[in-house]
Amino acid sequence: MHSVLARLLAASVLVALCSITATAWLVAQSTSTSIRQELGNAVESDAATYRELITFAVRHRDWNGVTLPSGTRRLILTTADREVIADTGADLDPSQLPATPSAVINPLELDLAQAQDAPQDRIDARIAGPFALTPQEKEGLDADAELYTARCESAAQAAETTPPRTTAWGRPILNVDRTAARPASPVCTEVGTRLSTLTPGESAAFNELGLLVNECLQQRGLPAEKITMDASWRPVSSNAECTASARRTQLRPYVAPPALLFVTDAAGKTTQATVLRFDVGRIVLVAAVVLILTVGVSVLVGLRMTRPLRTLTAAAEQLRHGDDAQVDIRSRSEIGQLARAFNDMAAHRARTDAQRKAMTSDISHELRNPLGTIRSWLEGARDGVVDLDRPTLTALLDEALVLQRLIDDLQDLAQAEAGELRLHPEPVDLRDLFEQLAAAHPGLVVEGGGVVIADPVRLRQVLTNLVTNAFRYTPSDGTVRIVSAGGRIEVVDTGSGISAEDLPHVFDRFWRADRSRTRDTGGSGLGLAIAQAIVSAHHGTITVQSELGRGTTFTITLPAR
């Protein structure tokens, strides 16, 4: 019932989640639509305004001449001290500005929310600063780059520099091979040297930057170092923070100072989203539909799940009253598995009951014959009809021994099935055991040997039973062999064999292939059942293969030593 309860709870939770999801989806859709309608265009407009102002700050050293785009909202650009630089409105008191600006316009510290493609140091890559080339230097470097590309650059270098790149101050970036042992020509060497060497203006700016970096390192208690340029002519040092700080200090005179941008309404107040109004009627309607579906699905699932349970209950009542009961439930769910288990239990109960009745009948039959013989002889002796001479007493003793063997077999079988069969495992030399069996059964062919760990008495009991049965059903001109190899013991005969329909029952209690049940053709019918129980107690297996008219092979497999 726990699984049924879990499924009912899962169904309820699923329906509840569906209802919550549907309601949340409606709210999210309404909210998103309203927000997109009111603020969608404004976000893109703000980003475009930010990019335009950053571009202006990169190209100018002050904010003179800056213009703000007009629109439905008011844009106000001020200095860091909140002095108005530009305003799309009029008559604004700076004290009425919002406490927090909408954005800070500073090309030396880009806003990552507005400029998502900003470099790691947040410095606009378009700022040339003191590295800017003179027209003559730029013209000469461009000519050298064109010459080097045409005459000196290898295919691999050309692939790395396609399309051609330049620095922010106009220097061409080429992959000049300065490691070759023998340059292609003196011209290439000369041109490559010029392309790899800083101009006087660049050198002065680079030295200034190095001094600023070392000053920062000294303030932090770090040793001075010599900065370098990477392949893209970007300064590199071991401390990225000092490098970024030094670049900002060096580039600050070449860009417009930081400014504050405010986005307000016409009155100068910060814009806020309009209060959203949701379609309450629509939400209530959807919630009602989901509730109806919840009730309907719960009822259907409950009826579908309790119907087979009622069927199983009725079948269990029949089984309790001793009647045979089977249920026809073909579901693959837990209830279907329960129905199959119930059917198996009912079938097993029927088989067990049949076996119990058959066993009672068999035991009664096996006990009746010797007891009847003993009783008849004793009654004859009491009435003076029979003399209890030595042959008569011997016959009575034989019948008593039959009873004793039957009782011993039943006791062994009961102990084995209850797991109480006592074993005393020890190393057993199979060759010696086979020789003992051959001495007791003339004509037995012995092959192989080896050592196994087993109870020698019980193992001999099993093998004696198998060999005795083999000789019983093998004609005088046939052969019986016992073979051992690798922990496997086989008893092979060329006797009458066992039919295919009888083969699955050879290990059943009181089963014998000969239905006449005479002592000449079989014992009590417990020998093979006891043999299987003893081998199983050794954690081994015993199997049989047989073909009618050609013989039988019993195979015992014991665990590895």
Coordinates of C-alpha atoms in Angstrom, one line a residue:
M1 CA 0.0 0.0 0.0
H2 CA 3.0 2.3 0.5
S3 CA 3.6 2.2 -3.3
V4 CA -0.1 3.0 -4.0
L5 CA 0.0 5.9 -1.6
A6 CA 3.2 7.2 -3.1
R7 CA 1.6 7.1 -6.6
L8 CA -1.5 8.9 -5.4
L9 CA 0.7 11.5 -3.7
A10 CA 2.9 11.8 -6.8
A11 CA -0.2 12.3 -8.9
S12 CA -1.5 15.0 -6.6
V13 CA 1.8 16.8 -6.4
L14 CA 2.1 16.6 -10.2
V15 CA -1.3 18.2 -10.7
A16 CA -0.6 20.8 -8.0
L17 CA 2.7 21.6 -9.8
C18 CA 0.9 21.9 -13.1
S19 CA -1.6 24.3 -11.6
I20 CA 1.1 26.4 -10.0
T21 CA 3.2 26.4 -13.2
A22 CA 0.2 27.4 -15.2
T23 CA -0.6 30.3 -12.8
A24 CA 3.0 31.3 -12.7
W25 CA 3.3 31.2 -16.4
L26 CA 0.3 33.5 -16.8
V27 CA 1.7 36.0 -14.3
A28 CA 5.1 35.8 -15.9
Q29 CA 3.6 36.3 -19.4
S30 CA 1.6 39.3 -18.2
T31 CA 4.6 40.8 -16.3
S32 CA 7.0 40.2 -19.2
T33 CA 4.6 41.7 -21.7
S34 CA 4.1 44.8 -19.6
I35 CA 7.8 45.2 -18.9
R36 CA 8.7 44.7 -22.5
Q37 CA 6.1 47.2 -23.7
E38 CA 7.2 49.9 -21.2
L39 CA 11.0 49.4 -20.9
G40 CA 12.1 47.3 -23.9
N41 CA 13.0 50.2 -26.1
A42 CA 14.4 52.2 -23.3
V43 CA 17.1 49.6 -22.4
E44 CA 18.4 49.6 -25.9
S45 CA 18.3 53.4 -26.1
D46 CA 20.2 53.7 -22.8
A47 CA 22.9 51.3 -24.1
A48 CA 23.2 53.2 -27.4
T49 CA 23.5 56.5 -25.5
Y50 CA 26.2 55.0 -23.3
R51 CA 28.2 53.9 -26.3
E52 CA 28.0 57.3 -28.0
L53 CA 29.1 59.1 -24.9
I54 CA 32.1 56.7 -24.4
T55 CA 33.1 57.2 -28.0
F56 CA 33.0 61.0 -27.5
A57 CA 35.1 60.7 -24.3
V58 CA 37.7 58.6 -26.1
R59 CA 38.1 61.1 -29.0
H60 CA 38.0 64.3 -26.9
R61 CA 39.8 65.6 -23.9
D62 CA 36.8 67.5 -22.5
W63 CA 33.0 67.5 -22.9
N64 CA 32.8 70.7 -24.9
G65 CA 30.4 70.2 -27.8
V66 CA 28.8 67.0 -26.5
T67 CA 25.1 66.5 -27.5
L68 CA 22.5 64.1 -26.0
P69 CA 19.9 62.3 -28.1
S70 CA 16.4 63.5 -27.6
G71 CA 13.5 61.2 -26.7
T72 CA 10.6 60.6 -24.4
R73 CA 12.8 60.6 -21.3
R74 CA 15.1 63.3 -20.0
L75 CA 18.9 62.8 -20.2
I76 CA 21.2 64.8 -18.0
L77 CA 25.0 64.6 -18.2
T78 CA 27.0 66.1 -15.3
T79 CA 30.5 66.3 -14.0
A80 CA 31.6 64.2 -11.0
D81 CA 30.6 67.2 -8.9
R82 CA 27.1 67.2 -10.5
E83 CA 27.6 70.3 -12.5
V84 CA 25.4 70.0 -15.6
I85 CA 27.3 69.5 -18.8
A86 CA 24.3 68.8 -21.1
D87 CA 20.6 68.4 -20.6
T88 CA 17.8 67.5 -22.9
G89 CA 15.4 69.4 -20.7
A90 CA 15.5 72.9 -19.1
D91 CA 15.5 74.6 -15.7
L92 CA 16.9 71.8 -13.6
D93 CA 18.2 72.3 -10.1
P94 CA 21.3 70.1 -9.6
S95 CA 20.1 69.4 -6.0
Q96 CA 17.0 67.7 -7.4
L97 CA 19.1 65.0 -9.2
P98 CA 18.6 61.4 -8.1
A99 CA 21.1 60.1 -5.5
T100 CA 22.4 57.4 -7.9
P101 CA 23.3 58.0 -11.5
S102 CA 22.0 55.7 -14.2
A103 CA 25.6 55.3 -15.5
V104 CA 29.1 56.6 -15.1
I105 CA 30.8 57.6 -18.4
N106 CA 34.5 56.8 -18.0
P107 CA 36.4 55.2 -20.9
L108 CA 39.2 54.3 -18.4
E109 CA 36.7 52.2 -16.3
L110 CA 34.0 50.8 -18.6
D111 CA 30.7 49.7 -17.1
L112 CA 30.6 45.9 -17.7
A113 CA 26.8 45.9 -17.7
Q114 CA 26.7 48.4 -20.6
A115 CA 30.0 47.3 -22.4
Q116 CA 29.9 43.5 -22.1
D117 CA 32.8 43.2 -24.6
A118 CA 35.1 45.4 -22.5
P119 CA 38.7 44.2 -22.0
Q120 CA 39.8 42.7 -18.7
D121 CA 41.3 45.9 -17.3
R122 CA 38.1 47.8 -18.4
I123 CA 40.1 50.4 -20.3
D124 CA 38.7 51.3 -23.7
A125 CA 41.0 49.7 -26.3
R126 CA 40.6 52.7 -28.7
I127 CA 42.5 55.1 -26.5
A128 CA 45.9 55.9 -28.1
G129 CA 47.2 58.5 -25.6
P130 CA 50.9 59.3 -25.8
F131 CA 51.6 56.3 -28.1
A132 CA 49.9 58.1 -31.0
L133 CA 52.1 58.1 -34.1
T134 CA 53.0 61.1 -36.1
P135 CA 51.7 61.1 -39.7
Q136 CA 55.2 60.5 -41.0
E137 CA 55.8 57.5 -38.6
K138 CA 52.4 56.0 -39.5
E139 CA 53.1 56.4 -43.2
G140 CA 56.5 54.8 -42.9
L141 CA 55.3 51.8 -40.8
D142 CA 52.4 51.2 -43.2
A143 CA 54.9 51.1 -46.1
D144 CA 57.2 48.7 -44.2
A145 CA 54.2 46.5 -43.3
E146 CA 53.1 46.3 -46.9
L147 CA 56.7 45.5 -48.1
Y148 CA 57.2 42.9 -45.4
T149 CA 53.9 41.2 -46.2
A150 CA 54.6 41.1 -49.9
R151 CA 58.3 39.9 -49.8
C152 CA 59.2 38.5 -46.4
E153 CA 56.2 37.0 -44.7
S154 CA 55.8 33.2 -44.8
A155 CA 52.5 31.4 -45.5
A156 CA 52.1 30.5 -41.9
Q157 CA 52.7 34.1 -40.8
A158 CA 50.3 35.4 -43.3
A159 CA 47.6 33.1 -42.1
E160 CA 48.1 34.4 -38.5
T161 CA 47.8 38.0 -39.5
T162 CA 44.8 37.8 -41.9
P163 CA 43.0 40.2 -42.0
P164 CA 45.8 42.7 -41.0
R165 CA 45.5 44.3 -37.6
T166 CA 46.6 47.6 -36.1
T167 CA 47.0 49.0 -32.6
A168 CA 44.8 51.8 -31.2
W169 CA 47.5 54.3 -32.3
G170 CA 47.8 52.9 -35.8
R171 CA 50.9 50.6 -35.7
P172 CA 50.5 47.6 -37.9
I173 CA 50.6 44.3 -36.0
L174 CA 52.6 41.7 -37.9
N175 CA 54.1 38.4 -36.9
V176 CA 57.7 39.3 -37.6
D177 CA 60.0 36.2 -37.4
R178 CA 63.0 37.4 -35.4
T179 CA 64.2 33.9 -34.5
A180 CA 65.3 32.7 -37.9
A181 CA 69.0 31.9 -38.1
R182 CA 69.4 33.2 -41.7
P183 CA 66.9 35.9 -42.8
A184 CA 65.7 35.7 -46.4
S185 CA 67.3 38.9 -47.4
P186 CA 68.9 42.0 -45.8
V187 CA 65.9 44.0 -46.9
C188 CA 63.6 41.7 -44.8
T189 CA 65.9 42.0 -41.9
E190 CA 65.9 45.8 -42.0
V191 CA 62.2 46.1 -42.5
G192 CA 61.5 43.5 -39.8
T193 CA 63.7 45.5 -37.4
R194 CA 61.8 48.7 -38.0
L195 CA 58.5 46.9 -37.6
S196 CA 59.7 45.4 -34.3
T197 CA 61.2 48.6 -32.8
L198 CA 59.3 51.4 -31.0
T199 CA 59.3 54.8 -32.5
P200 CA 60.8 57.6 -30.4
G201 CA 57.3 58.8 -29.3
E202 CA 56.3 55.2 -28.5
S203 CA 59.5 54.6 -26.6
A204 CA 59.1 57.7 -24.5
A205 CA 55.5 56.7 -23.7
F206 CA 56.6 53.1 -22.9
N207 CA 59.3 54.4 -20.5
E208 CA 56.9 56.6 -18.8
L209 CA 54.5 53.7 -18.3
G210 CA 57.3 51.6 -16.9
L211 CA 58.1 54.3 -14.3
L212 CA 54.4 54.5 -13.3
V213 CA 54.2 50.7 -13.0
N214 CA 57.3 50.5 -10.8
E215 CA 56.0 53.4 -8.7
C216 CA 52.8 51.4 -8.0
L217 CA 54.9 48.3 -7.2
Q218 CA 57.1 50.3 -4.8
Q219 CA 54.0 51.6 -3.0
R220 CA 52.8 48.0 -2.5
G221 CA 56.2 46.9 -1.3
L222 CA 57.0 44.8 -4.4
P223 CA 60.3 44.8 -6.3
A224 CA 60.6 46.9 -9.4
E225 CA 60.6 45.1 -12.8
K226 CA 60.9 45.8 -16.5
I227 CA 57.6 45.7 -18.3
T228 CA 57.4 44.3 -21.8
M229 CA 55.1 44.4 -24.9
D230 CA 53.3 41.3 -26.1
A231 CA 52.7 40.3 -29.7
S232 CA 49.8 42.7 -29.9
W233 CA 51.9 45.6 -28.5
R234 CA 50.1 45.6 -25.1
P235 CA 52.2 46.3 -22.0
V236 CA 52.6 43.3 -19.8
S237 CA 54.0 42.9 -16.2
S238 CA 53.7 40.5 -13.4
N239 CA 51.1 42.6 -11.5
A240 CA 48.0 43.3 -13.7
E241 CA 46.5 45.7 -11.2
C242 CA 49.6 48.0 -11.2
T243 CA 49.7 47.8 -15.0
A244 CA 46.0 48.9 -15.3
S245 CA 46.5 51.6 -12.7
A246 CA 49.6 53.0 -14.5
R247 CA 47.8 53.0 -17.8
R248 CA 44.8 54.9 -16.4
T249 CA 47.2 57.5 -14.9
Q250 CA 49.1 57.8 -18.3
L251 CA 45.9 58.0 -20.4
R252 CA 43.8 60.2 -18.2
P253 CA 45.0 63.5 -19.8
Y254 CA 44.0 62.2 -23.3
V255 CA 40.3 61.5 -22.6
A256 CA 37.4 63.4 -21.3
P257 CA 37.0 63.3 -17.5
P258 CA 34.5 61.0 -15.9
A259 CA 30.9 62.2 -16.1
L260 CA 27.5 61.1 -14.6
L261 CA 24.5 60.2 -16.8
F262 CA 21.0 60.5 -15.3
V263 CA 17.9 59.1 -17.0
T264 CA 14.8 60.8 -15.5
D265 CA 11.3 61.9 -16.5
A266 CA 10.5 65.4 -17.6
A267 CA 10.4 66.6 -14.0
G268 CA 13.9 65.3 -13.3
K269 CA 12.8 62.3 -11.2
T270 CA 14.1 58.7 -11.7
T271 CA 11.9 56.8 -14.0
Q272 CA 10.0 53.8 -12.6
A273 CA 8.0 51.1 -14.2
T274 CA 4.3 51.6 -14.3
V275 CA 2.2 49.6 -11.9
L276 CA 1.2 46.4 -13.7
R277 CA -2.4 45.3 -14.0
F278 CA -3.1 41.6 -14.4
D279 CA -6.1 39.9 -15.9
V280 CA -7.5 38.5 -12.7
G281 CA -10.6 37.0 -14.4
R282 CA -8.4 35.0 -16.8
I283 CA -6.2 33.7 -13.9
V284 CA -9.3 32.7 -11.9
L285 CA -10.7 30.9 -15.0
V286 CA -7.5 28.9 -15.6
A287 CA -7.2 28.1 -11.9
A288 CA -10.8 26.7 -11.9
V289 CA -10.1 24.6 -15.0
V290 CA -6.9 23.2 -13.4
L291 CA -8.9 22.4 -10.2
I292 CA -11.5 20.5 -12.1
L293 CA -8.8 18.6 -14.0
T294 CA -7.2 17.8 -10.6
V295 CA -10.4 16.3 -9.2
G296 CA -11.1 14.4 -12.4
V297 CA -7.6 12.9 -12.7
S298 CA -7.5 12.0 -9.0
V299 CA -10.9 10.2 -9.2
L300 CA -9.8 8.3 -12.4
V301 CA -6.5 7.3 -10.9
G302 CA -8.1 6.2 -7.6
L303 CA -10.7 4.1 -9.3
R304 CA -8.1 2.5 -11.7
M305 CA -5.8 1.7 -8.8
T306 CA -8.4 0.3 -6.4
R307 CA -10.2 -1.9 -8.9
P308 CA -7.4 -4.5 -9.1
L309 CA -6.9 -4.3 -5.4
R310 CA -10.5 -5.3 -4.8
T311 CA -9.9 -8.2 -7.2
L312 CA -6.9 -9.3 -5.3
T313 CA -8.8 -9.1 -2.0
A314 CA -11.6 -11.3 -3.3
A315 CA -9.0 -13.9 -4.6
A316 CA -7.3 -13.9 -1.2
E317 CA -10.6 -14.7 0.5
Q318 CA -11.1 -17.6 -1.9
L319 CA -7.6 -18.8 -1.1
R320 CA -8.3 -18.6 2.6
H321 CA -11.2 -20.9 2.3
G322 CA -9.1 -23.5 0.5
D323 CA -10.2 -22.8 -3.0
D324 CA -7.9 -22.3 -6.0
A325 CA -7.7 -18.7 -6.9
Q326 CA -6.0 -16.8 -9.9
V327 CA -6.3 -13.2 -10.8
D328 CA -6.2 -11.9 -14.4
I329 CA -4.3 -8.6 -14.0
R330 CA -1.8 -7.9 -16.9
S331 CA -0.5 -4.5 -15.8
R332 CA 3.2 -3.9 -15.6
S333 CA 2.9 -1.6 -12.6
E334 CA 3.5 -2.5 -9.0
I335 CA -0.1 -3.8 -8.8
G336 CA 0.6 -6.1 -11.8
Q337 CA 3.7 -7.4 -10.1
L338 CA 1.6 -8.0 -6.9
A339 CA -0.9 -9.9 -9.0
R340 CA 1.8 -12.1 -10.6
A341 CA 3.3 -12.7 -7.1
F342 CA -0.2 -13.7 -5.8
N343 CA -0.7 -16.1 -8.7
D344 CA 2.7 -17.6 -8.2
M345 CA 2.0 -18.0 -4.4
A346 CA -1.4 -19.7 -5.2
A347 CA 0.2 -22.0 -7.7
H348 CA 3.0 -22.8 -5.3
R349 CA 0.5 -23.5 -2.5
A350 CA -1.4 -25.8 -4.8
R351 CA 1.8 -27.6 -5.8
T352 CA 2.9 -27.8 -2.1
D353 CA -0.5 -29.2 -1.1
A354 CA -0.3 -31.8 -3.9
Q355 CA 3.3 -32.7 -2.9
R356 CA 2.2 -33.0 0.7
K357 CA -0.6 -35.4 -0.2
A358 CA 1.6 -37.4 -2.5
M359 CA 4.4 -37.6 0.1
T360 CA 1.9 -38.8 2.7
S361 CA 0.7 -41.4 0.3
D362 CA 4.3 -42.4 -0.6
I363 CA 5.5 -42.6 3.0
S364 CA 2.4 -44.7 3.9
H365 CA 3.1 -47.0 1.0
E366 CA 6.8 -47.4 1.8
L367 CA 6.0 -48.1 5.5
R368 CA 3.1 -50.4 4.8
N369 CA 5.0 -53.2 3.0
P370 CA 7.8 -53.9 5.6
L371 CA 5.4 -53.4 8.5
G372 CA 2.8 -55.7 6.9
T373 CA 5.5 -58.4 6.3
I374 CA 6.7 -58.1 9.9
R375 CA 3.2 -58.2 11.3
S376 CA 2.2 -61.3 9.2
W377 CA 5.2 -63.2 10.4
L378 CA 4.7 -62.2 14.0
E379 CA 1.0 -63.1 13.9
G380 CA 1.9 -66.5 12.4
A381 CA 4.4 -67.1 15.1
R382 CA 1.9 -66.1 17.8
D383 CA -0.7 -68.5 16.4
G384 CA 1.9 -71.3 16.2
V385 CA 1.7 -71.5 12.4
V386 CA 5.3 -70.2 11.8
D387 CA 8.4 -71.2 13.6
L388 CA 10.8 -68.3 14.3
D389 CA 13.8 -70.1 13.0
R390 CA 17.0 -68.4 11.8
P391 CA 15.9 -67.8 8.2
T392 CA 12.6 -66.3 9.4
L393 CA 14.4 -64.0 11.8
T394 CA 16.8 -62.9 9.1
A395 CA 13.8 -62.0 6.9
L396 CA 12.2 -60.0 9.7
L397 CA 15.5 -58.2 10.3
D398 CA 15.8 -57.3 6.6
E399 CA 12.4 -55.7 6.7
A400 CA 13.3 -53.8 9.9
L401 CA 16.4 -52.6 8.2
V402 CA 14.3 -51.3 5.3
L403 CA 12.2 -49.3 7.7
Q404 CA 15.4 -48.0 9.4
R405 CA 16.9 -46.9 6.1
L406 CA 13.6 -45.2 5.1
I407 CA 13.5 -43.3 8.5
D408 CA 17.2 -42.4 8.2
D409 CA 16.6 -41.1 4.6
L410 CA 13.7 -39.0 5.7
Q411 CA 15.7 -37.6 8.6
D412 CA 18.6 -36.7 6.4
L413 CA 16.3 -35.0 3.9
A414 CA 14.5 -33.0 6.6
Q415 CA 17.8 -31.9 8.1
A416 CA 19.2 -30.8 4.8
E417 CA 16.1 -28.8 3.8
A418 CA 16.1 -27.2 7.3
G419 CA 19.8 -26.3 6.9
E420 CA 20.7 -28.4 9.9
L421 CA 22.7 -31.1 8.1
R422 CA 26.0 -31.3 9.9
L423 CA 29.0 -31.4 7.6
H424 CA 32.7 -32.0 8.5
P425 CA 34.6 -30.8 5.4
E426 CA 38.2 -31.8 4.9
P427 CA 40.5 -32.6 2.0
V428 CA 39.2 -35.7 0.2
D429 CA 41.4 -37.7 -2.2
L430 CA 38.9 -38.6 -5.0
R431 CA 41.1 -41.3 -6.3
D432 CA 41.0 -43.2 -3.0
L433 CA 37.3 -42.7 -2.8
F434 CA 36.8 -44.0 -6.3
E435 CA 38.9 -47.1 -5.6
Q436 CA 36.7 -47.8 -2.5
L437 CA 33.6 -47.5 -4.7
A438 CA 35.1 -49.8 -7.3
A439 CA 35.9 -52.4 -4.6
A440 CA 32.2 -52.3 -3.5
H441 CA 30.9 -52.3 -7.1
P442 CA 32.8 -54.7 -9.4
G443 CA 32.9 -53.5 -12.9
L444 CA 33.0 -49.7 -12.1
V445 CA 35.5 -47.9 -14.3
V446 CA 37.5 -45.2 -12.5
E447 CA 39.1 -42.3 -14.3
G448 CA 40.9 -39.2 -13.0
G449 CA 41.2 -38.0 -9.4
G450 CA 42.2 -34.9 -7.5
V451 CA 41.4 -33.4 -4.1
V452 CA 38.2 -31.6 -3.0
I453 CA 37.1 -30.1 0.3
A454 CA 34.0 -32.0 1.4
D455 CA 32.5 -34.2 4.1
P456 CA 34.0 -37.6 3.1
V457 CA 31.1 -39.6 4.6
R458 CA 28.4 -37.5 2.9
L459 CA 30.3 -37.4 -0.4
R460 CA 30.6 -41.2 -0.4
Q461 CA 26.9 -41.4 0.4
V462 CA 26.1 -39.3 -2.7
L463 CA 28.4 -41.2 -5.0
T464 CA 27.3 -44.6 -3.7
N465 CA 23.7 -43.7 -4.4
L466 CA 24.5 -42.6 -7.9
V467 CA 26.7 -45.6 -8.7
T468 CA 24.1 -48.0 -7.3
N469 CA 21.4 -46.5 -9.4
A470 CA 23.6 -46.6 -12.5
F471 CA 24.3 -50.3 -12.1
R472 CA 20.6 -51.0 -11.4
Y473 CA 19.6 -49.6 -14.8
T474 CA 22.6 -50.7 -16.8
P475 CA 22.6 -54.2 -18.4
S476 CA 25.4 -56.6 -17.8
D477 CA 27.1 -55.8 -21.1
G478 CA 27.0 -52.0 -20.4
T479 CA 29.6 -49.9 -18.6
V480 CA 29.5 -47.5 -15.6
R481 CA 32.2 -44.9 -15.2
I482 CA 33.1 -42.4 -12.5
V483 CA 35.3 -39.5 -13.8
S484 CA 36.8 -36.5 -12.0
A485 CA 38.5 -33.4 -13.5
G486 CA 38.8 -29.9 -12.1
G487 CA 36.3 -30.3 -9.2
R488 CA 33.7 -32.0 -11.4
I489 CA 32.6 -35.5 -10.7
E490 CA 30.7 -37.4 -13.4
V491 CA 28.9 -40.8 -13.0
V492 CA 28.2 -42.0 -16.6
D493 CA 26.4 -45.2 -17.5
T494 CA 25.1 -46.8 -20.8
G495 CA 21.9 -48.0 -19.3
S496 CA 18.2 -47.5 -20.2
G497 CA 18.3 -43.8 -19.7
I498 CA 15.5 -41.4 -18.6
S499 CA 12.8 -40.0 -20.9
A500 CA 12.6 -36.3 -21.5
E501 CA 9.3 -35.9 -19.7
D502 CA 10.7 -37.7 -16.6
L503 CA 14.0 -35.9 -16.5
P504 CA 12.8 -32.8 -14.6
H505 CA 11.5 -35.0 -11.8
V506 CA 14.5 -37.2 -11.0
F507 CA 15.3 -35.2 -7.9
D508 CA 11.7 -35.2 -6.6
R509 CA 10.9 -37.1 -3.4
F510 CA 9.7 -40.7 -3.9
W511 CA 10.0 -40.3 -7.7
R512 CA 11.1 -43.4 -9.7
A513 CA 11.1 -44.0 -13.4
D514 CA 9.6 -47.4 -12.9
R515 CA 6.0 -46.8 -11.8
S516 CA 5.7 -50.4 -10.6
R517 CA 7.5 -49.4 -7.4
T518 CA 9.0 -52.8 -6.8
R519 CA 12.1 -53.2 -4.7
D520 CA 13.8 -54.9 -7.6
T521 CA 13.8 -51.8 -9.8
G522 CA 14.3 -49.1 -7.2
G523 CA 14.6 -48.1 -3.6
S524 CA 12.5 -45.6 -1.6
G525 CA 12.8 -42.8 -4.2
L526 CA 14.6 -40.5 -1.7
G527 CA 18.2 -41.2 -2.8
L528 CA 18.5 -38.5 -5.5
A529 CA 16.6 -36.0 -3.4
I530 CA 19.0 -36.6 -0.6
A531 CA 22.0 -36.4 -3.0
Q532 CA 20.9 -33.0 -4.3
A533 CA 20.4 -31.8 -0.7
I534 CA 23.9 -32.9 0.4
V535 CA 25.5 -31.3 -2.7
S536 CA 23.6 -28.1 -2.1
A537 CA 24.8 -28.1 1.5
H538 CA 28.3 -28.1 0.1
H539 CA 27.4 -25.0 -2.0
G540 CA 27.7 -27.2 -5.1
T541 CA 25.4 -28.3 -7.9
I542 CA 24.2 -31.6 -9.3
T543 CA 22.8 -32.0 -12.8
V544 CA 21.6 -34.8 -15.0
Q545 CA 21.7 -35.4 -18.7
S546 CA 20.1 -38.5 -20.2
E547 CA 18.8 -39.9 -23.5
L548 CA 16.4 -42.8 -23.5
G549 CA 18.1 -46.1 -24.5
R550 CA 21.6 -44.5 -24.5
G551 CA 22.5 -43.9 -20.9
T552 CA 22.6 -41.2 -18.2
T553 CA 25.2 -38.8 -16.9
F554 CA 25.1 -37.2 -13.4
T555 CA 27.5 -34.3 -12.9
I556 CA 28.5 -32.9 -9.5
T557 CA 30.3 -29.6 -9.3
L558 CA 31.9 -28.5 -6.1
P559 CA 33.3 -25.1 -5.2
A560 CA 36.9 -24.4 -5.9
R561 CA 39.3 -25.3 -3.1

